[in-house]
Coordinates of C-alpha atoms in Angstrom, one line a residue:
M1052 CA -32.5 -20.0 18.2
K1053 CA -28.8 -19.4 18.4
K1054 CA -29.4 -15.6 18.3
I1055 CA -31.8 -16.0 21.3
F1056 CA -29.2 -17.8 23.4
K1057 CA -26.6 -15.2 22.3
I1058 CA -28.9 -12.5 23.5
Y1059 CA -29.3 -14.3 26.8
L1060 CA -25.5 -14.6 27.4
N1061 CA -25.0 -10.9 26.3
F1062 CA -27.7 -9.9 28.8
Y1063 CA -25.4 -11.0 31.7
K1064 CA -22.1 -10.3 30.0
N1065 CA -21.3 -7.3 32.1
N1066 CA -22.6 -8.6 35.4
I1067 CA -21.2 -12.1 36.1
F1068 CA -22.2 -11.9 39.8
L1069 CA -25.9 -11.5 38.7
F1070 CA -25.4 -14.4 36.3
I1071 CA -24.1 -16.6 39.1
A1072 CA -27.0 -15.6 41.3
T1073 CA -29.4 -16.4 38.5
V1074 CA -27.9 -19.9 38.1
F1075 CA -28.3 -20.4 41.8
Q1076 CA -31.9 -19.3 41.6
I1077 CA -32.6 -21.7 38.7
I1078 CA -31.1 -24.6 40.6
L1079 CA -33.1 -23.7 43.7
S1080 CA -36.3 -23.3 41.7
G1081 CA -35.7 -26.7 40.0
I1082 CA -34.9 -28.7 43.1
V1083 CA -37.5 -27.2 45.5
P1084 CA -40.5 -29.2 44.0
V1085 CA -38.4 -32.4 44.2
A1086 CA -37.2 -31.6 47.7
I1087 CA -40.8 -31.0 48.9
S1088 CA -41.9 -34.3 47.4
I1089 CA -39.1 -36.2 49.2
Y1090 CA -39.8 -34.2 52.4
S1091 CA -43.5 -35.3 52.4
K1092 CA -42.3 -39.0 52.5
Y1093 CA -39.7 -38.7 55.2
F1094 CA -41.8 -36.3 57.3
L1095 CA -44.6 -38.9 57.4
D1096 CA -42.0 -41.7 58.1
L1097 CA -40.6 -39.7 61.0
I1098 CA -44.0 -38.9 62.4
L1099 CA -45.1 -42.6 62.2
L1100 CA -41.8 -43.6 64.0
D1101 CA -42.5 -40.9 66.7
K1102 CA -39.4 -39.0 65.8
I1103 CA -41.0 -35.6 65.9
E1104 CA -37.9 -33.7 66.6
Y1105 CA -36.3 -34.9 63.4
A1106 CA -39.5 -34.1 61.5
I1107 CA -39.3 -30.5 62.8
I1108 CA -35.6 -30.3 61.8
I1109 CA -36.2 -31.3 58.2
S1110 CA -39.3 -29.0 58.1
F1111 CA -37.0 -26.2 59.3
F1112 CA -34.6 -26.9 56.4
I1113 CA -37.4 -26.9 53.8
V1114 CA -38.6 -23.5 55.1
L1115 CA -35.0 -22.2 55.1
I1116 CA -34.6 -23.3 51.5
Q1117 CA -37.8 -21.5 50.6
I1118 CA -36.7 -18.3 52.3
I1119 CA -33.3 -18.4 50.5
K1120 CA -35.0 -19.1 47.2
F1121 CA -37.3 -16.0 47.9
I1122 CA -34.4 -13.7 48.8
V1123 CA -32.3 -14.8 45.7
K1124 CA -35.4 -14.4 43.5
I1125 CA -35.9 -10.8 44.7
F1126 CA -32.2 -10.0 44.1
V1127 CA -32.2 -11.6 40.6
E1128 CA -35.5 -9.9 39.6
K1129 CA -34.2 -6.5 40.7
G1130 CA -30.9 -7.0 38.8
N1131 CA -32.7 -8.3 35.7
L1132 CA -35.0 -5.3 35.8
I1133 CA -32.0 -2.9 35.9
L1134 CA -30.3 -4.7 33.0
S1135 CA -33.5 -4.9 30.9
S1136 CA -34.1 -1.1 31.4
S1137 CA -30.6 -0.4 30.0
N1138 CA -31.3 -2.8 27.1
K1139 CA -34.7 -1.2 26.4
T1140 CA -33.1 2.2 26.2
R1141 CA -30.4 1.0 23.8
M1142 CA -32.7 -1.0 21.6
I1143 CA -35.3 1.8 21.3
E1144 CA -32.4 4.3 20.5
D1145 CA -31.3 1.8 17.7
I1146 CA -34.8 1.8 16.3
N1147 CA -35.0 5.6 16.4
K1148 CA -31.6 5.8 14.5
E1149 CA -33.0 3.4 11.8
I1150 CA -36.2 5.5 11.5
C1151 CA -34.1 8.6 10.9
K1152 CA -32.2 6.7 8.2
N1153 CA -35.4 5.5 6.4
Y1154 CA -37.2 7.4 3.7
S1155 CA -40.1 9.5 5.1
S1156 CA -42.4 7.8 2.5
C1157 CA -42.2 4.7 4.7
F1158 CA -44.6 6.2 7.1
D1159 CA -47.3 5.9 4.4
D1160 CA -46.7 2.1 4.2
V1161 CA -49.0 0.0 6.4
N1162 CA -46.6 -2.9 6.3
Y1163 CA -43.6 -0.7 7.4
M1164 CA -45.7 0.7 10.3
N1165 CA -46.7 -2.8 11.4
E1166 CA -43.0 -3.9 11.4
L1167 CA -42.0 -0.8 13.3
N1168 CA -44.7 -1.4 15.9
R1169 CA -43.6 -5.0 16.4
A1170 CA -39.9 -4.0 16.6
I1171 CA -40.8 -1.4 19.3
A1172 CA -42.9 -4.0 21.2
F1173 CA -39.9 -6.4 21.3
A1174 CA -37.5 -3.6 22.3
E1175 CA -39.8 -2.3 25.1
K1176 CA -39.3 -5.6 26.9
G1177 CA -35.5 -5.1 27.0
N1178 CA -34.9 -8.8 26.4
L1179 CA -36.3 -9.6 29.8
D1180 CA -39.0 -11.9 28.5
I1181 CA -36.2 -14.0 26.8
V1182 CA -34.2 -14.2 30.0
V1183 CA -37.3 -15.1 32.1
A1184 CA -38.5 -17.7 29.6
I1185 CA -35.1 -19.5 29.4
N1186 CA -34.5 -19.3 33.2
T1187 CA -38.0 -20.8 33.8
C1188 CA -37.5 -23.5 31.2
V1189 CA -34.2 -24.6 32.7
A1190 CA -35.6 -24.6 36.2
R1191 CA -38.7 -26.6 35.2
L1192 CA -36.5 -29.1 33.3
I1193 CA -34.5 -29.7 36.4
S1194 CA -37.8 -30.3 38.3
I1195 CA -38.9 -32.8 35.6
F1196 CA -35.6 -34.5 35.7
G1197 CA -35.8 -34.7 39.5
I1198 CA -39.4 -36.1 39.5
S1199 CA -38.4 -38.6 36.9
L1200 CA -35.4 -39.7 39.0
L1201 CA -37.8 -40.2 41.9
A1202 CA -40.1 -42.4 39.8
F1203 CA -37.1 -44.3 38.5
T1204 CA -35.6 -44.7 42.0
F1205 CA -38.8 -46.1 43.5
G1206 CA -39.3 -48.4 40.5
N1207 CA -42.3 -46.5 39.1
F1208 CA -41.5 -46.8 35.4
V1209 CA -45.1 -46.3 34.4
L1210 CA -45.0 -42.9 36.1
L1211 CA -41.8 -42.1 34.2
F1212 CA -43.5 -43.1 30.9
V1213 CA -46.6 -41.0 31.7
I1214 CA -44.4 -38.0 32.5
V1215 CA -42.5 -38.1 29.2
I1216 CA -45.7 -38.5 27.1
S1217 CA -47.6 -35.7 29.0
V1218 CA -44.7 -33.3 28.4
I1219 CA -44.7 -34.1 24.7
I1220 CA -48.5 -33.6 24.5
S1221 CA -48.4 -30.3 26.4
I1222 CA -45.8 -28.9 24.0
I1223 CA -47.7 -30.0 20.9
L1224 CA -50.9 -28.5 22.2
K1225 CA -49.2 -25.3 23.2
Y1226 CA -47.6 -25.1 19.7
F1227 CA -51.1 -25.1 18.0
Y1228 CA -52.3 -22.6 20.6
Q1229 CA -49.4 -20.3 19.7
N1230 CA -50.0 -20.6 16.0
N1231 CA -53.5 -19.3 16.5
Y1232 CA -52.2 -16.5 18.6
D1233 CA -49.7 -15.4 16.0
S1234 CA -52.4 -15.3 13.3
F1235 CA -54.7 -13.3 15.6
R1236 CA -51.9 -10.9 16.5
N1237 CA -51.1 -10.1 12.9
K1238 CA -54.8 -9.3 12.2
R1239 CA -55.1 -7.3 15.5
M1240 CA -52.2 -5.0 14.7
S1241 CA -54.1 -3.0 12.1
S1242 CA -57.3 -2.8 14.2
S1243 CA -55.3 -1.7 17.3
R1244 CA -53.7 1.2 15.4
I1245 CA -57.2 2.4 14.2
I1246 CA -58.6 2.1 17.7
T1247 CA -55.7 3.9 19.3
Y1248 CA -56.1 6.7 16.7
F1249 CA -59.8 7.3 17.5
K1250 CA -59.2 7.0 21.3
N1251 CA -56.4 9.6 21.2
I1252 CA -58.5 12.0 19.2
F1253 CA -60.4 12.9 22.4
K1254 CA -57.1 13.6 24.2
I1255 CA -56.0 16.3 21.7
K1256 CA -57.3 19.8 22.5
N1257 CA -57.7 21.0 18.9
S1258 CA -59.4 17.8 17.9
V1259 CA -61.9 18.1 20.7
I1260 CA -62.6 21.7 19.8
D1261 CA -63.3 20.7 16.2
I1262 CA -65.5 17.8 17.4
K1263 CA -67.5 20.0 19.8
T1264 CA -68.0 23.0 17.4
N1265 CA -69.1 20.7 14.5
N1266 CA -71.2 18.5 16.8
C1267 CA -69.6 15.4 15.2
S1268 CA -68.9 13.2 18.2
L1269 CA -71.5 10.7 16.9
V1270 CA -69.7 10.5 13.6
I1271 CA -66.3 9.9 15.2
N1272 CA -67.7 7.4 17.6
K1273 CA -69.4 5.5 14.8
Y1274 CA -65.9 4.8 13.2
F1275 CA -64.5 4.0 16.6
E1276 CA -67.4 1.5 17.2
T1277 CA -66.8 -0.1 13.7
A1278 CA -63.1 -0.6 14.6
M1279 CA -64.0 -2.0 18.0
D1280 CA -66.5 -4.4 16.4
E1281 CA -63.8 -5.7 14.0
Y1282 CA -61.4 -6.2 16.9
K1283 CA -64.2 -7.9 19.0
N1284 CA -65.0 -10.3 16.1
E1285 CA -61.3 -11.2 15.6
T1286 CA -60.9 -11.7 19.4
L1287 CA -64.0 -13.9 19.5
N1288 CA -62.8 -16.1 16.6
Y1289 CA -59.4 -16.4 18.3
N1290 CA -60.9 -17.3 21.7
K1291 CA -63.1 -19.9 20.0
R1292 CA -60.0 -21.6 18.6
S1293 CA -57.8 -21.1 21.6
N1294 CA -60.5 -22.4 24.0
K1295 CA -60.4 -25.8 22.2
N1296 CA -56.6 -26.0 22.7
K1297 CA -57.0 -25.0 26.4
L1298 CA -59.7 -27.7 26.8
F1299 CA -57.3 -30.3 25.4
S1300 CA -54.5 -29.1 27.6
L1301 CA -56.8 -29.4 30.7
L1302 CA -57.9 -32.8 29.6
N1303 CA -54.3 -33.8 29.2
I1304 CA -53.5 -32.7 32.8
L1305 CA -56.6 -34.4 34.2
L1306 CA -55.8 -37.6 32.3
V1307 CA -52.3 -37.6 33.6
D1308 CA -53.5 -37.1 37.2
M1309 CA -56.1 -39.8 36.8
I1310 CA -53.6 -42.3 35.4
I1311 CA -51.2 -41.5 38.2
Y1312 CA -53.8 -41.9 41.0
I1313 CA -55.1 -45.1 39.5
Y1314 CA -51.5 -46.5 39.2
L1315 CA -50.6 -45.4 42.8
G1316 CA -53.9 -46.9 44.1
Y1317 CA -52.9 -50.1 42.4
Q1318 CA -49.5 -50.0 44.0
I1319 CA -51.0 -49.5 47.5
I1320 CA -53.5 -52.4 47.1
K1321 CA -51.5 -54.9 45.2
K1322 CA -47.8 -54.0 45.9
G1323 CA -48.1 -52.7 49.4
M1324 CA -46.8 -49.2 48.8
G1325 CA -46.3 -47.3 52.0
I1326 CA -48.4 -44.3 52.9
S1327 CA -45.3 -42.1 53.0
T1328 CA -44.2 -43.2 49.5
F1329 CA -47.8 -42.6 48.3
A1330 CA -47.7 -39.1 49.7
M1331 CA -44.4 -38.4 48.1
M1332 CA -45.6 -39.5 44.7
V1333 CA -48.8 -37.6 45.0
T1334 CA -46.9 -34.4 45.9
A1335 CA -44.5 -35.1 43.0
C1336 CA -47.4 -35.5 40.6
H1337 CA -49.0 -32.2 41.6
S1338 CA -45.6 -30.5 41.1
L1339 CA -45.5 -32.2 37.7
S1340 CA -48.8 -30.8 36.6
D1341 CA -47.8 -27.3 37.6
T1342 CA -44.4 -27.8 36.0
L1343 CA -45.9 -29.0 32.7
I1344 CA -48.2 -26.0 32.5
T1345 CA -45.3 -23.6 33.3
I1346 CA -42.8 -25.1 31.0
S1347 CA -45.2 -25.3 28.0
N1348 CA -46.0 -21.6 28.6
S1349 CA -42.3 -20.7 28.9
L1350 CA -41.5 -22.6 25.7
M1351 CA -44.2 -20.9 23.7
S1352 CA -43.1 -17.5 25.2
L1353 CA -39.6 -18.3 24.0
R1354 CA -41.0 -19.2 20.6
E1355 CA -42.8 -15.9 20.5
C1356 CA -39.6 -14.1 21.4
V1357 CA -37.9 -15.8 18.4
I1358 CA -40.6 -14.6 16.1
E1359 CA -40.6 -11.0 17.6
H1360 CA -36.8 -10.9 17.4
R1361 CA -36.9 -11.6 13.7
Y1362 CA -39.1 -8.5 13.2
Y1363 CA -36.7 -6.4 15.4
D1364 CA -33.6 -7.8 13.7
K1365 CA -35.1 -7.3 10.2
F1366 CA -36.0 -3.7 11.0
I1367 CA -32.6 -2.9 12.4
N1368 CA -30.6 -4.6 9.7
D1369 CA -32.8 -4.3 6.6
N1370 CA -31.5 -1.5 4.5
N1371 CA -34.2 -1.6 1.8
N1372 CA -35.9 1.5 3.2
C1373 CA -32.6 3.4 3.8
S1374 CA -30.4 5.7 1.8
N1375 CA -27.2 3.8 1.4
G1376 CA -25.1 6.6 0.1
K1377 CA -21.5 6.7 1.4
I1378 CA -20.1 9.9 -0.1
E1379 CA -19.9 12.7 2.4
L1380 CA -20.7 16.2 1.0
K1381 CA -18.1 18.4 2.7
E1382 CA -17.9 21.5 0.4
D1383 CA -20.7 24.1 0.0
V1384 CA -23.5 23.2 -2.3
Y1385 CA -23.0 25.2 -5.5
E1386 CA -25.8 23.6 -7.5
I1387 CA -28.8 21.3 -7.1
K1388 CA -30.4 19.7 -10.1
M1389 CA -33.4 17.6 -10.9
K1390 CA -33.3 15.7 -14.2
D1391 CA -36.5 14.1 -15.5
V1392 CA -37.7 13.3 -12.0
C1393 CA -41.1 11.5 -11.7
F1394 CA -42.8 10.7 -8.4
K1395 CA -46.0 8.8 -7.6
Y1396 CA -48.0 7.7 -4.6
G1397 CA -49.0 4.2 -5.4
N1398 CA -50.5 4.5 -8.9
H1399 CA -51.2 8.2 -8.6
E1400 CA -48.6 10.3 -10.4
I1401 CA -47.8 13.6 -8.6
L1402 CA -44.8 15.0 -10.5
E1403 CA -43.8 14.2 -14.1
K1404 CA -40.5 14.8 -15.9
I1405 CA -39.3 17.6 -13.5
N1406 CA -36.2 19.5 -14.6
L1407 CA -34.8 22.3 -12.6
S1408 CA -31.5 23.9 -11.4
I1409 CA -30.9 25.9 -8.2
K1410 CA -27.5 27.7 -8.0
K1411 CA -25.7 28.8 -4.9
G1412 CA -27.0 32.1 -3.5
Q1413 CA -30.2 32.1 -5.5
K1414 CA -33.5 33.2 -4.0
V1415 CA -36.1 30.7 -5.2
A1416 CA -39.9 30.5 -4.8
I1417 CA -41.9 27.4 -5.6
V1418 CA -45.6 28.2 -6.2
G1419 CA -48.7 26.2 -7.0
K1420 CA -52.1 25.2 -5.9
N1421 CA -52.8 23.2 -2.8
G1422 CA -51.9 19.6 -3.4
S1423 CA -49.9 20.4 -6.6
G1424 CA -46.8 18.7 -5.2
K1425 CA -44.7 21.6 -3.8
T1426 CA -43.8 19.9 -0.5
T1427 CA -43.3 16.6 -2.3
L1428 CA -40.7 18.3 -4.5
I1429 CA -38.8 19.5 -1.5
N1430 CA -39.0 16.0 0.1
L1431 CA -37.5 14.7 -3.0
L1432 CA -34.7 17.3 -3.0
L1433 CA -33.9 16.4 0.6
G1434 CA -33.8 12.6 0.0
L1435 CA -36.9 12.1 2.2
Y1436 CA -38.7 10.5 -0.7
V1437 CA -37.3 8.4 -3.5
P1438 CA -38.2 9.4 -7.1
Y1439 CA -39.9 6.8 -9.3
S1440 CA -37.5 7.7 -12.0
G1441 CA -34.9 10.4 -12.8
E1442 CA -32.0 11.9 -10.9
I1443 CA -31.4 14.4 -8.2
I1444 CA -27.9 15.8 -8.2
Y1445 CA -25.9 17.8 -5.7
N1446 CA -22.6 19.2 -7.0
G1447 CA -22.6 16.7 -9.8
I1448 CA -23.1 13.7 -7.5
N1449 CA -26.3 11.6 -7.5
L1450 CA -28.3 12.1 -4.3
Q1451 CA -28.5 8.3 -3.8
E1452 CA -24.7 8.1 -3.6
L1453 CA -24.5 10.8 -0.9
E1454 CA -24.7 10.4 2.9
L1455 CA -27.9 12.2 3.8
S1456 CA -26.7 13.5 7.1
S1457 CA -23.8 15.3 5.4
I1458 CA -26.4 17.1 3.1
Y1459 CA -28.5 18.1 6.1
N1460 CA -25.4 19.8 7.6
H1461 CA -25.8 22.4 4.8
I1462 CA -29.6 22.8 5.1
S1463 CA -32.1 24.5 7.5
Y1464 CA -35.6 23.3 6.8
L1465 CA -38.9 24.6 8.3
Q1466 CA -41.7 22.3 7.1
Q1467 CA -45.4 23.1 7.2
D1468 CA -45.9 21.2 10.4
S1469 CA -42.5 21.4 12.1
V1470 CA -42.5 20.1 15.7
I1471 CA -41.9 22.0 18.9
F1472 CA -40.5 19.4 21.3
N1473 CA -41.4 19.2 25.0
I1474 CA -38.0 20.2 26.1
P1475 CA -36.5 23.6 27.2
I1476 CA -37.0 26.6 24.9
V1477 CA -33.3 27.1 24.4
D1478 CA -32.9 23.4 23.3
N1479 CA -35.8 23.8 20.9
I1480 CA -34.0 26.6 19.2
C1481 CA -30.5 25.2 19.3
L1482 CA -31.1 21.4 19.0
S1483 CA -27.8 19.9 17.8
N1484 CA -26.4 23.4 17.0
N1485 CA -24.4 24.9 19.9
S1486 CA -24.6 28.5 18.5
S1487 CA -24.6 31.2 21.2
D1488 CA -26.4 33.7 18.8
Y1489 CA -29.9 32.3 19.6
S1490 CA -30.6 35.3 21.8
K1491 CA -30.4 37.5 18.8
F1492 CA -33.3 35.6 17.2
I1493 CA -35.3 35.6 20.4
N1494 CA -35.2 39.4 20.4
Q1495 CA -35.7 39.7 16.6
F1496 CA -38.9 37.7 16.8
S1497 CA -40.1 39.4 20.0
L1498 CA -40.0 36.2 22.1
D1499 CA -38.0 37.9 25.0
E1500 CA -41.1 39.2 26.8
K1501 CA -42.7 35.7 26.8
I1502 CA -39.5 34.1 28.0
N1503 CA -38.7 36.7 30.7
N1504 CA -42.2 36.1 32.2
T1505 CA -41.4 32.4 32.8
E1506 CA -39.7 31.1 36.0
F1507 CA -36.6 29.6 34.3
G1508 CA -36.3 31.9 31.2
V1509 CA -34.9 30.1 28.1
N1510 CA -34.5 26.9 30.2
T1511 CA -38.3 26.7 30.8
K1512 CA -39.6 23.4 29.5
I1513 CA -42.6 23.5 27.1
S1514 CA -45.8 21.8 28.2
R1515 CA -47.7 22.1 31.5
K1516 CA -49.1 18.6 30.9
L1517 CA -45.7 17.0 31.3
Y1518 CA -43.9 19.5 33.7
K1519 CA -45.5 21.3 36.6
D1520 CA -43.2 24.3 36.0
G1521 CA -43.6 24.2 32.2
T1522 CA -45.2 26.7 29.9
E1523 CA -47.6 26.7 27.0
L1524 CA -47.1 28.5 23.7
S1525 CA -49.6 30.1 21.3
G1526 CA -49.5 29.1 17.6
G1527 CA -47.6 32.3 16.7
E1528 CA -45.1 31.8 19.5
K1529 CA -44.4 28.3 18.4
Q1530 CA -43.8 29.5 14.8
K1531 CA -41.4 32.2 16.0
I1532 CA -39.4 29.6 17.9
L1533 CA -39.3 27.4 14.8
L1534 CA -38.0 30.4 12.8
A1535 CA -35.4 31.1 15.4
R1536 CA -34.3 27.5 15.1
L1537 CA -34.2 27.7 11.3
F1538 CA -32.0 30.8 11.2
N1539 CA -29.9 29.9 14.2
K1540 CA -28.5 26.8 12.4
K1541 CA -26.6 29.1 10.1
S1542 CA -26.9 26.7 7.1
Q1543 CA -25.9 27.5 3.6
I1544 CA -29.4 26.6 2.3
I1545 CA -32.6 27.7 3.9
I1546 CA -36.0 26.1 3.0
L1547 CA -39.3 27.5 4.3
D1548 CA -42.6 25.7 3.5
E1549 CA -45.7 27.9 4.0
F1550 CA -44.0 29.5 7.1
E1551 CA -46.6 32.3 7.4
K1552 CA -49.3 30.5 9.4
F1553 CA -50.1 32.0 12.8
L1554 CA -47.7 35.0 12.1
D1555 CA -48.7 38.6 12.2
E1556 CA -47.8 40.9 9.3
N1557 CA -45.0 42.6 11.2
T1558 CA -43.2 39.2 11.8
K1559 CA -43.7 38.2 8.2
K1560 CA -42.0 41.4 7.1
I1561 CA -39.1 40.8 9.5
V1562 CA -38.6 37.3 8.0
F1563 CA -38.7 38.6 4.4
D1564 CA -36.4 41.5 5.2
Y1565 CA -34.0 39.1 6.8
I1566 CA -33.9 36.5 4.0
K1567 CA -33.4 39.3 1.4
K1568 CA -30.2 40.4 3.1
L1569 CA -28.8 36.8 3.5
N1570 CA -26.0 35.8 1.2
K1571 CA -27.5 32.2 1.1
T1572 CA -29.6 30.0 -1.1
V1573 CA -33.2 30.5 0.0
I1574 CA -36.1 28.3 -1.2
L1575 CA -39.6 29.4 -0.3
I1576 CA -42.7 27.2 -0.9
T1577 CA -45.9 29.1 -1.0
H1578 CA -49.3 29.3 -2.7
N1579 CA -49.4 33.1 -2.2
V1580 CA -47.9 34.8 -5.3
T1581 CA -47.4 38.1 -3.4
N1582 CA -44.7 36.4 -1.3
C1583 CA -42.5 35.8 -4.3
E1584 CA -41.3 39.4 -4.9
F1585 CA -37.9 38.7 -3.3
A1586 CA -37.2 35.7 -5.6
D1587 CA -34.6 35.6 -8.4
V1588 CA -36.4 32.7 -10.0
I1589 CA -39.9 31.2 -9.5
F1590 CA -40.9 27.6 -10.3
K1591 CA -44.6 27.1 -10.8
I1592 CA -46.0 23.6 -10.5
D1593 CA -49.0 23.1 -12.6
D1594 CA -50.6 19.8 -13.7
K1595 CA -47.6 17.7 -12.6
Q1596 CA -45.2 19.9 -14.6
I1597 CA -42.8 22.7 -13.6
L1598 CA -42.5 26.0 -15.3
T1599 CA -39.8 28.7 -14.8
T1600 CA -41.2 32.2 -14.5
T1601 CA -40.6 35.6 -12.8
F1602 CA -42.5 37.7 -10.3
G1603 CA -43.6 40.1 -13.0
E1604 CA -45.0 37.3 -15.3
I1605 CA -46.7 35.4 -12.6
N1606 CA -48.2 38.5 -11.0
I1607 CA -49.8 39.5 -14.3
K1608 CA -51.3 36.0 -14.7

């Protein structure tokens, strides 16, 4: 809970004026229900005494207070929204940084993805829900204190007792309601991800083409319906439990109202309570009912924030999924070794006792059947996956001791499904590399004609769906931009994983001619043996093992 209040104070740390306005709004929100209750008594007293002008004056003051409260509320809400937007940006950026630190194998872990989704859900609120819940709780506590003070002042100790008991009952009932919700939300997380996947399938062009040409919409919809049925059953079970809690909450409020009205009726008949005092207490009791509901909701919202913050805090600060290496690799990579490396997905072993060495400047090809573990091998070399056993060594240093970002400064990697971002073409090529030579690769891969036909040239953004002046790219054009990105980085080590898809023969020849001339370490992953002619050494993965061979030997086989 300390962290939550620290978050609250930090929210307003750089805007003291907004904090003062928030405190003023809280006080106003707290005293208005009490003021209206007192107003109802004195308004009736003044009317009965025929002092209408005074009744109008106090009515004017009540209206004025309400207007001031409304203006302050608008100002505070606008300020809170601006601050929460900044917080949201910062928090999501922090999550993105952590994602980049984590091993890529984490994305295959359902628990990791659930934690990530909950961390993002918390970050997307920008701490605004915490601020609103605390502000509301404090304002309503002021109201409860004021109403209790009224009851105490007018000698209504029974009312005071009823108020205290009803608050306690409301909080207990809400606590059980929230426990049900927490359990339901955990179950719903997995179902929601499956439902979202099947909904989004019909928003992706290539998916829709496959569905249409294979006449398989019924099959896909069947799985969608199954996921929806599971979600529906979970929701019905949750509603069944939560409706009981809601019923008890309603009965609690009705019971409180009934006790209060019976007690006030007794006061009128037996104790001679005035009509104006009766009106004040009835108004106060109605305010109390509303306050009880609001404060219990706010307290449970705050409790939910505490739970969600734990997931966010754990995701940001838990380093179990991260590479914790501290050594920065500054010099060129003169050798990469794998010593007795084993890797498995769950209980399924992919690679077994892998030993290899790649020297600086070597041209290396890694071949094997589909699914043999070629890409997995590269992911291990890059520190994206963690070996089950064995060592990966750069320049005599264990990979786990190295800072991964320093390794990536030496490597350009084109994976099988590298991403074209929906940003300008030039930024897609350069990314974090500010090289001015990108135009050379645009010409080399015949992208100049496509780019020159766009309105903004290399500054044209990709995707007409997102930008009205954007452009769309064919599969081949995307692959050429990815190749331009790969070579423009000017890294010492170049890795290409099945880069040939969508490319014509001429472009493939340009790529092979270019990498043959490079005085760099080149690693090519392919299942096509004819692509290995340029290689100094060829590693063949077969039945979880690796064999060293040459183009002549592998071509004969």
